[in-house]
Coordinates of C-alpha atoms and ligand atoms in Angstrom, one line a residue:
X1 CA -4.1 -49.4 28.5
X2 CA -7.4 -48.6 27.4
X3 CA -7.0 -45.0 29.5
X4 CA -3.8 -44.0 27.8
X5 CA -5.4 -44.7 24.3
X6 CA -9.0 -42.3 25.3
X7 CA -6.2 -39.3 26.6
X8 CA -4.3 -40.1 23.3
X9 CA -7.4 -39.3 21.5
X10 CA -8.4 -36.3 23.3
X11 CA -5.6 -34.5 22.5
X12 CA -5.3 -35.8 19.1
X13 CA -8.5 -34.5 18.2
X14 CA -7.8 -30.9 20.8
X15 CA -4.6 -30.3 18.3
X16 CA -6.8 -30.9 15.1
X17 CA -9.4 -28.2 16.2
X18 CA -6.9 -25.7 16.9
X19 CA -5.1 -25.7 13.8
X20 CA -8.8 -25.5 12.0
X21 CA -9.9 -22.4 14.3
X22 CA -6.4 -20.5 13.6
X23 CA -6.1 -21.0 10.0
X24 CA -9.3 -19.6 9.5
X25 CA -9.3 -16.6 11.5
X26 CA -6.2 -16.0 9.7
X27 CA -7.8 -15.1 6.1
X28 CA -10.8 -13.3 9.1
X29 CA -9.5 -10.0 9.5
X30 CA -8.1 -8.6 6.7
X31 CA -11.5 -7.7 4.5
X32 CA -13.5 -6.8 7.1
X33 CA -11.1 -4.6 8.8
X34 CA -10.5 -2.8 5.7
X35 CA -14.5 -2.2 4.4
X36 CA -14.7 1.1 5.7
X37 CA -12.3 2.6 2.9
X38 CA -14.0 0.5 0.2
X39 CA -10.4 -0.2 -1.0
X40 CA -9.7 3.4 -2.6
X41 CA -6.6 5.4 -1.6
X42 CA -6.6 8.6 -2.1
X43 CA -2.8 11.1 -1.8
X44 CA -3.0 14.9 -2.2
X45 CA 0.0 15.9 -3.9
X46 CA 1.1 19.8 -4.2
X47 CA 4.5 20.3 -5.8
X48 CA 4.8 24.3 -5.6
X49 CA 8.2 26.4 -5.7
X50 CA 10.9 23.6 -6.0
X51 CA 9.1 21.8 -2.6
X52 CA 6.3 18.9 -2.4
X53 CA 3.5 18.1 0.2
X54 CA 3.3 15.7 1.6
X55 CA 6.6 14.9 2.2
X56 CA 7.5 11.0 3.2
X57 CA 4.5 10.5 5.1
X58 CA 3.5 6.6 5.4
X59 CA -0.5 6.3 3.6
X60 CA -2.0 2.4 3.3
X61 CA -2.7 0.9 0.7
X62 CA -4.7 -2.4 -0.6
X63 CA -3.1 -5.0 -3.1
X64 CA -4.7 -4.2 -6.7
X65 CA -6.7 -1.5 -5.2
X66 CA -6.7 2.0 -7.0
X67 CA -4.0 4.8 -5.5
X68 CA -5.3 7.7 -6.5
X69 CA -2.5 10.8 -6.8
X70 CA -4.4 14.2 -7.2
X71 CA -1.6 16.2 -7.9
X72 CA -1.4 20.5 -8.0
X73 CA 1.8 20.9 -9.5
X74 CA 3.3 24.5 -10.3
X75 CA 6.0 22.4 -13.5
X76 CA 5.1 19.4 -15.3
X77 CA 7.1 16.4 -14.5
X78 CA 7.3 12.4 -13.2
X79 CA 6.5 10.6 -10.2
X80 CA 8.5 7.9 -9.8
X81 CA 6.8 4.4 -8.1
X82 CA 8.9 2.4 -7.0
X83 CA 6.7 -0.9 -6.9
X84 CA 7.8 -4.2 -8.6
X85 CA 7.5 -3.6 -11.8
X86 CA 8.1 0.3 -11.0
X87 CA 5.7 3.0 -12.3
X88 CA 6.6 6.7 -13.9
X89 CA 3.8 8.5 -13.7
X90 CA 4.0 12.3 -16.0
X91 CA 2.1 15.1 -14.8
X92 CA 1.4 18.0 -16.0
X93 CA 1.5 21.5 -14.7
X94 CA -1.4 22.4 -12.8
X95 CA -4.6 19.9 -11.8
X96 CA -4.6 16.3 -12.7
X97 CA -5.4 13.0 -11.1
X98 CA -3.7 9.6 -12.0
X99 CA -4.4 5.9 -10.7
X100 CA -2.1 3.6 -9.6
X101 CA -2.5 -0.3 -8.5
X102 CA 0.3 -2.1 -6.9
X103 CA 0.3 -5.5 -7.2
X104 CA 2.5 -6.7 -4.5
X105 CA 2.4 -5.6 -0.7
X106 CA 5.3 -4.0 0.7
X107 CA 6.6 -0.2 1.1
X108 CA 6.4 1.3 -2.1
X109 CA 8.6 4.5 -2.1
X110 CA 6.6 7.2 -4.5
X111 CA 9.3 9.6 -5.7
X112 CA 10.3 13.2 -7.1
X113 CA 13.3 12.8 -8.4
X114 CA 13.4 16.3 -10.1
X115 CA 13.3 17.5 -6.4
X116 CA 14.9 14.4 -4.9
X117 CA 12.2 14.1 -2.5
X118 CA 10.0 11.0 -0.9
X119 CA 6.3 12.1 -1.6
X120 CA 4.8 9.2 0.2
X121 CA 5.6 5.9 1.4
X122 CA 3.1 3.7 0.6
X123 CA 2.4 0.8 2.9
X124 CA 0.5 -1.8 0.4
X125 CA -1.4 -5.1 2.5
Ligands
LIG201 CU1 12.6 6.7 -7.7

């Protein structure tokens, strides 16, 4: 009797120290595995002669960290976010840099639609 009670709480307190080490190496990685970028994105963008580089490649991203779209463009025209609430972003032709934040993690599509054309897909955690 009195055996079965000590196992009893053994394992009672085993279970409780588990679920205390795993929820907080759970909130653990994310910062630190993400210092050496300080939070900043940064996307080249060239839009020359009806095509645009790069074209659909996957860039991460931080929630509510700046995106930062340096775009060389050969025509004015609108990028197209398509976060939650989605983003149009003008540009005009030749040099310019625009910020974006996304609020919400997720794979945000950033669009041309003038060309019809994926720019980047970015990957927001
Ligand atoms: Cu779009």
């Amino acid at each position: 009797m009195r055996k079965t009670l000590v196992v009893l709480a053994a394992l009672a307190a085993t279970a409780t120290g588990l679920a205390g080490c795993s929820s907080g190496s759970d909130g653990g990685p994310g910062p630190a595995g993400s210092s050496g970028t300080a939070g900043r994105t940064t996307v080249h963008i060239t839009i020359e002669g009806g095509t645009v580089t790069p074209h659909g490649d996957r860039v991460d991203a931080e929630v509510g960290k700046p995106v930062v779209l340096h775009i060389e463009a050969d025509r004015s025209g609108e990028i197209h976010v398509h976060s939650t609430p989605e983003q149009h972003v003008d540009f005009p032709e030749g040099t310019s840099t625009r910020t974006l934040t996304i609020d919400k993690p997720g794979i945000v599509d950033v669009e041309d639609h003038a060309l019809d054309k994926v720019i980047v897909q970015l990957q927001v955690s």
